[in-house]
């Protein structure tokens, strides 16, 4: 596609429910990143995928968070048993490769946990 | 710990005026520094990139400077327009090596340009 696409744009859920966030990167981009942006905070790295290599999950805040990337393209970020502190904007970005780290971001998913 | 500090936290200027945003970092060694613009409800968009050997880089009305000795960068916006209202984020990439894709983001400066 022309840009990074994320869905849904907004998600309101109840505490304890699971949510799935989707990211469709730019075609041909081998690297894909998930970040979390909380109000007044800098972007927080969550997870990184590069081609067929094992993802770097070092930024995931707890085992309630997981992500996968199928076929080297679309990625889903899953948050299980959501907590109120999970409320944030979840941004996905892609880049041509690790060497070229100019990131192209999606518009994000605003997650609100009530 | 790698850090990127930006100032001011927020800024209000009149349309047509100039402004300068500051970024101090502790990332060392570092590979490059980018300034991103993030409009409300959108993802960040890259404005400029500077390597450690570059002192200045322009992109239209945006001019970034870098002093690698003092680990400071600035973003100067000339003749501001209403559409410049956004958050400006300074992002530093560590030197190549394991984990070099793990960028350090500043918290951003929220710029409001008013008529």
Coordinates of N, CA and C in Angstrom, one line a residue:
Chain A
X1 N 0.8 -1.2 0.0 CA 0.0 0.0 0.0 C 0.8 1.2 0.0
X2 N 0.2 2.4 0.0 CA 0.9 3.6 -0.1 C 1.6 4.0 1.2
X3 N 1.0 3.6 2.3 CA 1.6 3.9 3.6 C 1.3 2.7 4.5
X4 N 1.7 2.9 5.8 CA 1.5 1.9 6.8 C 0.0 2.1 7.3
X5 N -0.7 1.0 7.3 CA -2.1 1.0 7.7 C -2.3 0.3 9.0
X6 N -3.0 0.9 9.9 CA -3.3 0.3 11.2 C -4.8 0.3 11.5
X7 N -5.2 -0.8 12.1 CA -6.6 -0.9 12.5 C -6.8 -1.6 13.8
X8 N -7.8 -1.3 14.5 CA -8.7 -0.2 14.3 C -8.0 1.1 14.7
X9 N -8.6 2.3 14.4 CA -8.0 3.5 14.7 C -8.2 3.8 16.2
X10 N -9.4 3.4 16.7 CA -9.7 3.5 18.1 C -10.3 2.2 18.6
X11 N -9.9 1.9 19.9 CA -10.5 0.7 20.5 C -10.7 1.0 21.9
X12 N -12.0 0.8 22.3 CA -12.4 0.9 23.7 C -12.7 -0.5 24.2
X13 N -12.1 -0.9 25.3 CA -12.4 -2.2 25.8 C -12.5 -2.2 27.4
X14 N -13.0 -3.2 27.9 CA -13.1 -3.3 29.3 C -11.9 -4.0 29.9
X15 N -11.6 -3.6 31.1 CA -10.4 -4.3 31.8 C -10.6 -5.8 31.8
X16 N -9.6 -6.5 31.5 CA -9.6 -8.0 31.5 C -9.9 -8.6 30.2
X17 N -10.3 -7.8 29.2 CA -10.6 -8.3 27.9 C -9.3 -8.4 27.1
X18 N -9.3 -9.2 26.0 CA -8.2 -9.3 25.1 C -8.4 -8.4 23.9
X19 N -7.4 -7.8 23.4 CA -7.5 -7.0 22.2 C -6.4 -7.4 21.2
X20 N -6.8 -7.2 19.9 CA -5.8 -7.4 18.8 C -5.7 -6.2 18.0
X21 N -4.5 -5.7 17.7 CA -4.2 -4.5 16.9 C -3.5 -5.0 15.7
X22 N -3.9 -4.4 14.5 CA -3.3 -4.9 13.3 C -2.5 -3.8 12.6
X23 N -1.4 -4.3 11.9 CA -0.6 -3.4 11.2 C -0.3 -3.9 9.8
X24 N -0.5 -3.2 8.8 CA -0.1 -3.6 7.4 C 1.0 -2.6 6.9
X25 N 2.2 -3.1 6.8 CA 3.3 -2.2 6.5 C 3.4 -1.9 5.0
X26 N 4.3 -1.0 4.7 CA 4.5 -0.7 3.3 C 5.1 -1.9 2.6
X27 N 4.5 -2.1 1.4 CA 5.0 -3.3 0.6 C 6.5 -3.2 0.3
X28 N 7.2 -4.3 0.6 CA 8.6 -4.3 0.3 C 9.5 -4.0 1.5
X29 N 8.8 -3.4 2.6 CA 9.6 -3.1 3.8 C 9.8 -4.4 4.6
X30 N 11.1 -4.7 4.9 CA 11.3 -6.0 5.6 C 11.3 -5.8 7.1
X31 N 11.5 -4.6 7.6 CA 11.5 -4.3 9.1 C 10.2 -3.7 9.5
X32 N 9.7 -4.2 10.7 CA 8.5 -3.7 11.2 C 8.6 -3.6 12.7
X33 N 8.1 -2.5 13.2 CA 8.3 -2.1 14.7 C 6.9 -1.8 15.3
X34 N 6.8 -2.1 16.5 CA 5.7 -1.7 17.3 C 6.2 -0.8 18.5
X35 N 5.5 0.4 18.6 CA 5.8 1.3 19.7 C 4.5 1.6 20.5
X36 N 4.7 2.0 21.7 CA 3.6 2.5 22.5 C 3.9 4.0 22.9
X37 N 2.9 4.8 22.8 CA 3.0 6.3 23.1 C 2.0 6.6 24.1
X38 N 2.5 6.9 25.3 CA 1.6 7.3 26.4 C 1.6 8.8 26.4
X39 N 0.6 9.4 27.0 CA 0.4 10.9 27.0 C 1.6 11.5 27.7
X40 N 2.3 12.4 27.0 CA 3.4 13.1 27.6 C 4.7 12.3 27.7
X41 N 4.7 11.2 27.1 CA 5.9 10.3 27.1 C 6.5 10.1 25.7
X42 N 7.8 9.8 25.6 CA 8.4 9.4 24.4 C 7.9 8.1 23.9
X43 N 8.1 7.8 22.7 CA 7.7 6.5 22.1 C 8.5 5.4 22.8
X44 N 7.8 4.3 23.2 CA 8.4 3.2 23.9 C 8.5 2.0 23.0
X45 N 9.7 1.5 22.7 CA 9.9 0.4 21.9 C 9.2 -0.9 22.5
X46 N 8.5 -1.6 21.7 CA 7.9 -2.9 22.1 C 8.5 -4.1 21.5
X47 N 8.5 -4.2 20.2 CA 9.0 -5.3 19.5 C 9.4 -5.0 18.1
X48 N 10.3 -5.8 17.5 CA 10.9 -5.5 16.2 C 10.9 -6.8 15.4
X49 N 10.5 -6.8 14.1 CA 10.6 -7.9 13.2 C 11.5 -7.5 12.1
X50 N 12.4 -8.4 11.7 CA 13.3 -8.2 10.5 C 13.2 -9.4 9.7
X51 N 12.6 -9.3 8.5 CA 12.6 -10.5 7.6 C 12.1 -11.7 8.3
X52 N 12.8 -12.8 8.1 CA 12.4 -14.1 8.7 C 13.2 -14.4 10.0
X53 N 13.9 -13.4 10.5 CA 14.7 -13.6 11.7 C 13.7 -13.6 12.9
X54 N 14.2 -14.2 14.0 CA 13.4 -14.1 15.3 C 13.3 -12.7 15.7
X55 N 12.0 -12.4 16.1 CA 11.8 -11.0 16.5 C 12.5 -10.6 17.8
X56 N 12.8 -9.3 18.0 CA 13.3 -8.8 19.3 C 12.1 -8.4 20.1
X57 N 11.8 -9.2 21.2 CA 10.7 -8.9 22.0 C 11.1 -8.2 23.3
X58 N 12.3 -7.7 23.4 CA 12.8 -7.2 24.6 C 12.1 -6.0 25.2
X59 N 11.3 -5.3 24.4 CA 10.5 -4.2 24.8 C 9.1 -4.5 25.4
X60 N 8.7 -5.7 25.2 CA 7.3 -6.0 25.6 C 7.3 -5.9 27.1
X61 N 6.3 -5.1 27.7 CA 6.3 -4.9 29.1 C 5.9 -6.0 30.0
X62 N 5.2 -7.0 29.5 CA 4.8 -8.1 30.3 C 4.4 -9.3 29.4
X63 N 4.2 -10.5 30.0 CA 3.8 -11.6 29.1 C 2.4 -11.5 28.6
X64 N 1.7 -10.5 29.0 CA 0.3 -10.3 28.4 C 0.4 -9.8 27.0
X65 N 1.6 -9.3 26.6 CA 1.8 -8.7 25.3 C 2.5 -9.7 24.4
X66 N 2.0 -9.9 23.2 CA 2.6 -10.7 22.2 C 2.4 -10.1 20.8
X67 N 3.2 -10.5 19.9 CA 3.0 -10.0 18.5 C 3.5 -11.1 17.5
X68 N 2.9 -11.1 16.4 CA 3.3 -12.0 15.3 C 3.3 -11.3 14.0
X69 N 4.1 -11.8 13.1 CA 4.1 -11.2 11.7 C 4.0 -12.4 10.8
X70 N 2.9 -12.4 10.1 CA 2.6 -13.6 9.2 C 3.1 -13.3 7.8
X71 N 3.8 -14.2 7.2 CA 4.3 -14.1 5.8 C 5.1 -12.9 5.5
X72 N 5.8 -12.4 6.6 CA 6.7 -11.3 6.4 C 6.0 -10.0 6.1
X73 N 4.7 -9.9 6.3 CA 3.9 -8.7 6.0 C 3.1 -8.2 7.2
X74 N 1.8 -8.6 7.2 CA 0.9 -8.1 8.2 C 1.4 -8.5 9.6
X75 N 1.2 -7.6 10.6 CA 1.5 -8.0 12.0 C 0.3 -7.7 12.9
X76 N 0.2 -8.5 13.9 CA -0.8 -8.2 14.9 C -0.2 -8.2 16.3
X77 N -0.6 -7.2 17.1 CA -0.1 -7.1 18.5 C -1.3 -7.5 19.3
X78 N -1.1 -8.4 20.2 CA -2.2 -8.9 21.0 C -1.9 -8.5 22.5
X79 N -2.9 -8.0 23.2 CA -2.8 -7.7 24.6 C -3.8 -8.5 25.3
X80 N -3.4 -9.4 26.2 CA -4.4 -10.2 26.9 C -4.7 -9.6 28.3
X81 N -5.9 -9.9 28.7 CA -6.3 -9.4 30.1 C -5.9 -7.9 30.3
X82 N -6.4 -7.1 29.4 CA -6.0 -5.7 29.4 C -6.2 -5.0 30.8
X83 N -5.3 -4.1 31.1 CA -5.3 -3.3 32.3 C -5.4 -1.9 31.9
X84 N -5.9 -1.0 32.9 CA -6.0 0.4 32.6 C -4.7 1.0 32.2
X85 N -3.6 0.6 32.7 CA -2.3 1.2 32.3 C -1.9 0.8 30.9
X86 N -2.6 -0.1 30.3 CA -2.3 -0.4 28.9 C -2.9 0.7 27.9
X87 N -3.7 1.6 28.4 CA -4.3 2.7 27.6 C -3.2 3.5 27.1
X88 N -3.1 3.7 25.8 CA -2.1 4.4 25.1 C -2.4 4.4 23.6
X89 N -1.5 5.1 22.8 CA -1.6 4.9 21.4 C -0.5 3.9 21.0
X90 N -0.9 2.9 20.2 CA 0.0 1.9 19.7 C 0.4 2.2 18.3
X91 N 1.6 2.5 18.0 CA 2.1 2.9 16.7 C 2.9 1.8 16.1
X92 N 2.6 1.5 14.8 CA 3.4 0.6 14.0 C 4.2 1.4 13.0
X93 N 5.4 0.9 12.7 CA 6.2 1.5 11.7 C 6.9 0.5 10.9
X94 N 7.3 0.8 9.7 CA 8.1 -0.1 8.9 C 9.2 0.7 8.2
X95 N 10.3 -0.1 7.9 CA 11.4 0.5 7.1 C 11.9 -0.5 6.1
X96 N 12.7 0.0 5.2 CA 13.1 -0.9 4.1 C 13.9 -2.0 4.6
X97 N 14.8 -1.7 5.6 CA 15.6 -2.7 6.2 C 16.2 -2.2 7.5
X98 N 16.9 -3.1 8.2 CA 17.6 -2.6 9.5 C 18.5 -1.5 9.2
X99 N 19.3 -1.6 8.1 CA 20.3 -0.6 7.8 C 19.6 0.8 7.5
X100 N 18.5 0.7 6.8 CA 17.8 2.0 6.5 C 16.7 2.1 7.6
X101 N 17.0 2.9 8.6 CA 16.1 3.0 9.7 C 15.1 4.1 9.7
X102 N 15.0 4.8 8.5 CA 14.0 5.8 8.4 C 12.6 5.1 8.5
X103 N 11.9 5.5 9.5 CA 10.7 4.8 9.9 C 9.5 5.5 9.2
X104 N 8.6 4.7 8.7 CA 7.3 5.2 8.2 C 6.3 4.7 9.1
X105 N 5.6 5.6 9.8 CA 4.6 5.2 10.8 C 3.2 5.2 10.3
X106 N 2.4 4.3 10.9 CA 1.0 4.4 10.7 C 0.4 5.4 11.6
X107 N -0.9 5.6 11.6 CA -1.6 6.7 12.4 C -1.9 6.2 13.8
X108 N -1.6 4.9 14.0 CA -1.8 4.4 15.4 C -3.2 3.9 15.7
X109 N -3.2 3.1 16.8 CA -4.5 2.7 17.4 C -4.6 3.3 18.8
X110 N -5.6 4.1 19.0 CA -5.8 4.6 20.4 C -6.6 3.6 21.2
X111 N -5.9 3.0 22.2 CA -6.5 2.0 23.0 C -6.9 2.6 24.3
X112 N -8.2 2.4 24.7 CA -8.7 2.9 26.0 C -9.3 1.7 26.7
X113 N -8.7 1.5 27.9 CA -9.2 0.4 28.7 C -9.9 1.0 29.9
X114 N -11.2 0.6 30.0 CA -12.1 1.2 31.0 C -12.1 0.3 32.3
Chain B
X1 N 22.4 5.1 30.9 CA 21.1 4.9 30.1 C 21.0 6.0 29.0
X2 N 20.7 5.6 27.8 CA 20.6 6.5 26.7 C 19.4 7.4 26.9
X3 N 19.5 8.7 26.8 CA 18.4 9.6 27.0 C 18.4 10.7 26.0
X4 N 17.2 11.2 25.7 CA 17.1 12.3 24.8 C 16.1 13.3 25.5
X5 N 16.6 14.5 25.8 CA 15.8 15.5 26.5 C 15.5 16.6 25.5
X6 N 14.2 17.0 25.4 CA 13.8 18.1 24.5 C 13.2 19.3 25.3
X7 N 13.5 20.5 24.8 CA 12.9 21.7 25.4 C 12.6 22.7 24.3
X8 N 11.6 23.6 24.5 CA 10.7 23.5 25.7 C 9.7 22.3 25.5
X9 N 8.9 22.1 26.5 CA 7.9 21.0 26.4 C 6.8 21.4 25.5
X10 N 6.5 22.7 25.5 CA 5.5 23.3 24.6 C 5.8 24.7 24.3
X11 N 5.3 25.2 23.2 CA 5.6 26.5 22.7 C 4.5 27.0 21.9
X12 N 4.1 28.3 22.1 CA 3.1 29.0 21.3 C 3.7 30.2 20.6
X13 N 3.6 30.3 19.3 CA 4.1 31.4 18.6 C 3.1 31.9 17.6
X14 N 3.3 33.2 17.2 CA 2.4 33.8 16.2 C 2.8 33.3 14.8
X15 N 1.9 33.2 14.0 CA 2.1 32.8 12.6 C 3.1 33.8 11.9
X16 N 4.0 33.3 11.2 CA 5.0 34.1 10.5 C 6.3 34.3 11.3
X17 N 6.3 34.0 12.6 CA 7.5 34.1 13.5 C 8.3 32.9 13.3
X18 N 9.6 33.0 13.7 CA 10.6 31.9 13.8 C 10.6 31.3 15.2
X19 N 11.1 30.1 15.2 CA 11.3 29.4 16.5 C 12.4 28.4 16.4
X20 N 12.9 28.0 17.6 CA 14.0 27.0 17.7 C 13.6 26.1 18.8
X21 N 13.7 24.8 18.5 CA 13.5 23.7 19.4 C 14.8 23.0 19.7
X22 N 15.0 22.6 21.0 CA 16.2 22.0 21.4 C 16.1 20.6 21.7
X23 N 17.3 19.9 21.5 CA 17.4 18.4 21.8 C 18.8 18.2 22.4
X24 N 18.8 17.6 23.6 CA 20.1 17.2 24.2 C 20.0 15.7 24.3
X25 N 21.1 15.0 24.0 CA 21.1 13.5 24.1 C 22.4 13.0 24.8
X26 N 22.3 11.8 25.3 CA 23.4 11.2 26.0 C 23.8 9.9 25.2
X27 N 23.1 9.6 24.1 CA 23.4 8.4 23.4 C 24.8 8.5 22.8
X28 N 25.7 7.5 23.2 CA 27.1 7.5 22.7 C 27.6 6.1 22.7
X29 N 28.3 5.7 21.6 CA 28.4 6.5 20.4 C 27.1 6.5 19.6
X30 N 26.9 7.5 18.8 CA 25.7 7.6 18.1 C 25.9 7.6 16.6
X31 N 24.9 7.1 15.9 CA 25.0 6.9 14.5 C 24.3 8.1 13.8
X32 N 23.1 8.4 14.1 CA 22.4 9.6 13.5 C 21.3 10.1 14.4
X33 N 20.9 11.3 14.0 CA 19.8 11.9 14.8 C 18.8 12.4 13.8
X34 N 17.5 12.1 14.1 CA 16.4 12.5 13.2 C 15.4 13.4 14.0
X35 N 14.9 14.4 13.2 CA 13.7 15.1 13.8 C 12.5 14.6 13.0
X36 N 11.4 14.3 13.8 CA 10.2 13.9 13.2 C 9.1 14.9 13.6
X37 N 8.1 15.1 12.7 CA 7.0 15.9 13.0 C 5.8 15.0 13.2
X38 N 5.0 15.2 14.3 CA 3.8 14.4 14.5 C 2.6 15.3 14.6
X39 N 1.8 15.2 13.6 CA 0.5 15.9 13.7 C -0.4 15.2 14.6
X40 N -1.4 15.9 15.2 CA -2.3 15.3 16.1 C -3.1 14.2 15.5
X41 N -3.1 13.0 16.1 CA -3.8 11.8 15.6 C -3.1 11.1 14.4
X42 N -1.9 11.5 14.2 CA -1.1 10.9 13.1 C 0.2 10.3 13.6
X43 N 0.8 9.5 12.8 CA 2.1 9.0 13.2 C 3.2 10.0 12.8
X44 N 4.4 9.9 13.5 CA 5.5 10.8 13.2 C 6.0 10.7 11.7
X45 N 6.4 11.8 11.2 CA 7.0 11.8 9.8 C 8.4 12.4 9.9
X46 N 9.3 11.8 9.2 CA 10.7 12.2 9.3 C 10.9 13.6 8.5
X47 N 11.6 14.5 9.2 CA 11.9 15.8 8.6 C 13.3 15.9 8.1
X48 N 14.2 15.5 9.0 CA 15.7 15.6 8.6 C 16.4 14.4 9.3
X49 N 17.5 14.1 8.8 CA 18.5 13.2 9.4 C 19.8 13.8 9.3
X50 N 20.6 13.6 10.4 CA 21.9 14.1 10.5 C 22.9 13.1 11.1
X51 N 24.0 12.8 10.4 CA 25.0 12.0 11.0 C 25.9 12.8 11.9
X52 N 26.8 12.1 12.6 CA 27.7 12.8 13.6 C 28.6 13.8 12.9
X53 N 28.9 13.6 11.6 CA 29.8 14.5 10.9 C 29.1 15.7 10.2
X54 N 27.8 15.8 10.3 CA 27.1 16.9 9.7 C 26.7 18.0 10.8
X55 N 26.8 19.2 10.4 CA 26.5 20.3 11.3 C 25.1 20.9 11.1
X56 N 24.7 20.9 9.8 CA 23.4 21.5 9.5 C 22.8 20.8 8.3
X57 N 21.4 20.8 8.4 CA 20.7 20.1 7.3 C 19.3 20.9 7.2
X58 N 19.0 21.2 6.0 CA 17.7 22.0 5.7 C 16.7 21.2 5.0
X59 N 15.5 21.4 5.3 CA 14.4 20.9 4.5 C 13.3 21.9 4.5
X60 N 13.4 22.7 3.4 CA 12.4 23.8 3.3 C 12.6 24.8 4.4
X61 N 11.5 25.1 5.1 CA 11.6 26.1 6.2 C 12.2 25.5 7.5
X62 N 12.5 24.2 7.5 CA 13.1 23.5 8.6 C 14.6 23.4 8.5
X63 N 15.4 23.8 9.5 CA 16.8 23.7 9.5 C 17.2 23.1 10.8
X64 N 17.9 21.9 10.7 CA 18.4 21.2 11.9 C 19.9 21.5 12.0
X65 N 20.4 21.6 13.2 CA 21.8 21.8 13.5 C 22.2 20.7 14.5
X66 N 23.5 20.3 14.4 CA 24.0 19.3 15.3 C 25.4 19.7 15.8
X67 N 25.6 19.6 17.1 CA 26.9 19.8 17.7 C 27.2 18.5 18.4
X68 N 28.0 17.6 17.8 CA 28.3 16.3 18.3 C 29.2 16.4 19.6
X69 N 29.9 17.4 19.7 CA 30.8 17.6 20.9 C 30.0 17.8 22.1
X70 N 29.0 18.7 22.0 CA 28.1 19.0 23.2 C 26.9 18.1 23.2
X71 N 26.7 17.3 22.2 CA 25.6 16.4 22.1 C 24.2 17.2 22.2
X72 N 24.2 18.2 21.3 CA 23.0 19.0 21.2 C 22.6 19.2 19.7
X73 N 21.3 19.2 19.5 CA 20.7 19.5 18.2 C 19.6 20.5 18.4
X74 N 19.4 21.3 17.3 CA 18.2 22.2 17.3 C 17.5 22.1 16.0
X75 N 16.2 22.4 16.1 CA 15.4 22.5 14.9 C 14.8 23.9 14.8
X76 N 15.2 24.6 13.7 CA 14.8 26.0 13.6 C 13.7 26.0 12.5
X77 N 12.6 26.6 12.8 CA 11.5 26.8 11.9 C 11.3 28.2 11.5
X78 N 11.4 28.5 10.2 CA 11.4 29.9 9.7 C 10.0 30.2 9.2
X79 N 9.6 31.4 9.4 CA 8.3 31.9 8.9 C 7.2 30.9 9.1
X80 N 6.9 30.7 10.4 CA 6.0 29.6 10.8 C 4.6 29.7 10.1
X81 N 4.0 28.6 9.9 CA 2.6 28.5 9.3 C 1.7 27.8 10.3
X82 N 0.4 28.0 10.1 CA -0.5 27.3 11.0 C -0.3 25.8 10.9
X83 N 0.1 25.3 9.7 CA 0.2 23.8 9.5 C 1.5 23.3 10.2
X84 N 2.3 24.2 10.8 CA 3.5 23.7 11.6 C 3.1 23.3 13.0
X85 N 1.8 23.6 13.4 CA 1.4 23.1 14.7 C 1.4 21.6 14.8
X86 N 2.2 21.1 15.7 CA 2.4 19.6 15.8 C 3.4 19.4 16.9
X87 N 3.7 18.1 17.2 CA 4.8 17.8 18.1 C 6.0 17.5 17.3
X88 N 7.1 17.9 17.7 CA 8.4 17.7 17.1 C 9.2 16.8 18.0
X89 N 9.6 15.7 17.4 CA 10.3 14.6 18.2 C 11.7 14.4 17.7
X90 N 12.6 14.4 18.6 CA 14.1 14.2 18.4 C 14.3 12.7 18.6
X91 N 15.0 12.0 17.7 CA 15.2 10.6 17.8 C 16.7 10.3 17.5
X92 N 17.3 9.6 18.4 CA 18.7 9.3 18.2 C 18.9 7.8 18.0
X93 N 19.7 7.4 17.0 CA 20.1 6.0 16.8 C 21.5 5.7 17.3
X94 N 21.7 4.7 18.1 CA 23.1 4.4 18.5 C 23.9 3.9 17.4
X95 N 25.2 3.8 17.6 CA 26.1 3.3 16.5 C 25.8 1.9 16.2
X96 N 26.1 1.5 14.9 CA 25.8 0.2 14.4 C 26.3 -0.9 15.4
X97 N 25.5 -1.9 15.5 CA 25.8 -3.1 16.3 C 24.5 -3.7 16.8
X98 N 24.6 -4.7 17.7 CA 23.4 -5.3 18.2 C 22.5 -4.3 18.9
X99 N 21.2 -4.3 18.5 CA 20.3 -3.4 19.1 C 20.3 -2.0 18.6
X100 N 21.1 -1.8 17.5 CA 21.2 -0.4 17.0 C 19.9 0.1 16.4
X101 N 18.9 -0.8 16.2 CA 17.6 -0.3 15.7 C 16.8 0.2 16.8
X102 N 17.2 0.0 18.1 CA 16.4 0.5 19.2 C 16.7 1.9 19.4
X103 N 15.9 2.7 18.8 CA 16.0 4.2 18.8 C 15.6 4.7 20.2
X104 N 16.2 5.9 20.5 CA 15.8 6.6 21.7 C 15.0 7.8 21.3
X105 N 13.8 7.9 21.7 CA 12.9 9.0 21.4 C 12.8 10.1 22.5
X106 N 12.9 11.3 22.1 CA 12.5 12.4 23.1 C 11.0 12.4 23.3
X107 N 10.6 13.2 24.3 CA 9.2 13.3 24.6 C 8.5 14.3 23.6
X108 N 9.3 15.0 22.9 CA 8.7 16.0 21.9 C 8.4 17.3 22.5
X109 N 8.4 18.3 21.6 CA 8.0 19.7 21.9 C 6.7 19.9 21.1
X110 N 5.7 20.3 21.9 CA 4.4 20.6 21.2 C 4.3 22.0 20.8
X111 N 4.3 22.3 19.5 CA 4.3 23.6 18.9 C 2.9 24.0 18.5
X112 N 2.5 25.2 18.9 CA 1.2 25.7 18.5 C 1.4 27.0 17.8
X113 N 1.0 27.1 16.5 CA 1.2 28.4 15.8 C -0.2 29.0 15.7
X114 N -0.3 30.2 16.2 CA -1.7 30.9 16.2 C -1.7 32.1 15.3
X115 N -2.9 32.4 14.7 CA -3.0 33.5 13.8 C -2.8 34.8 14.5

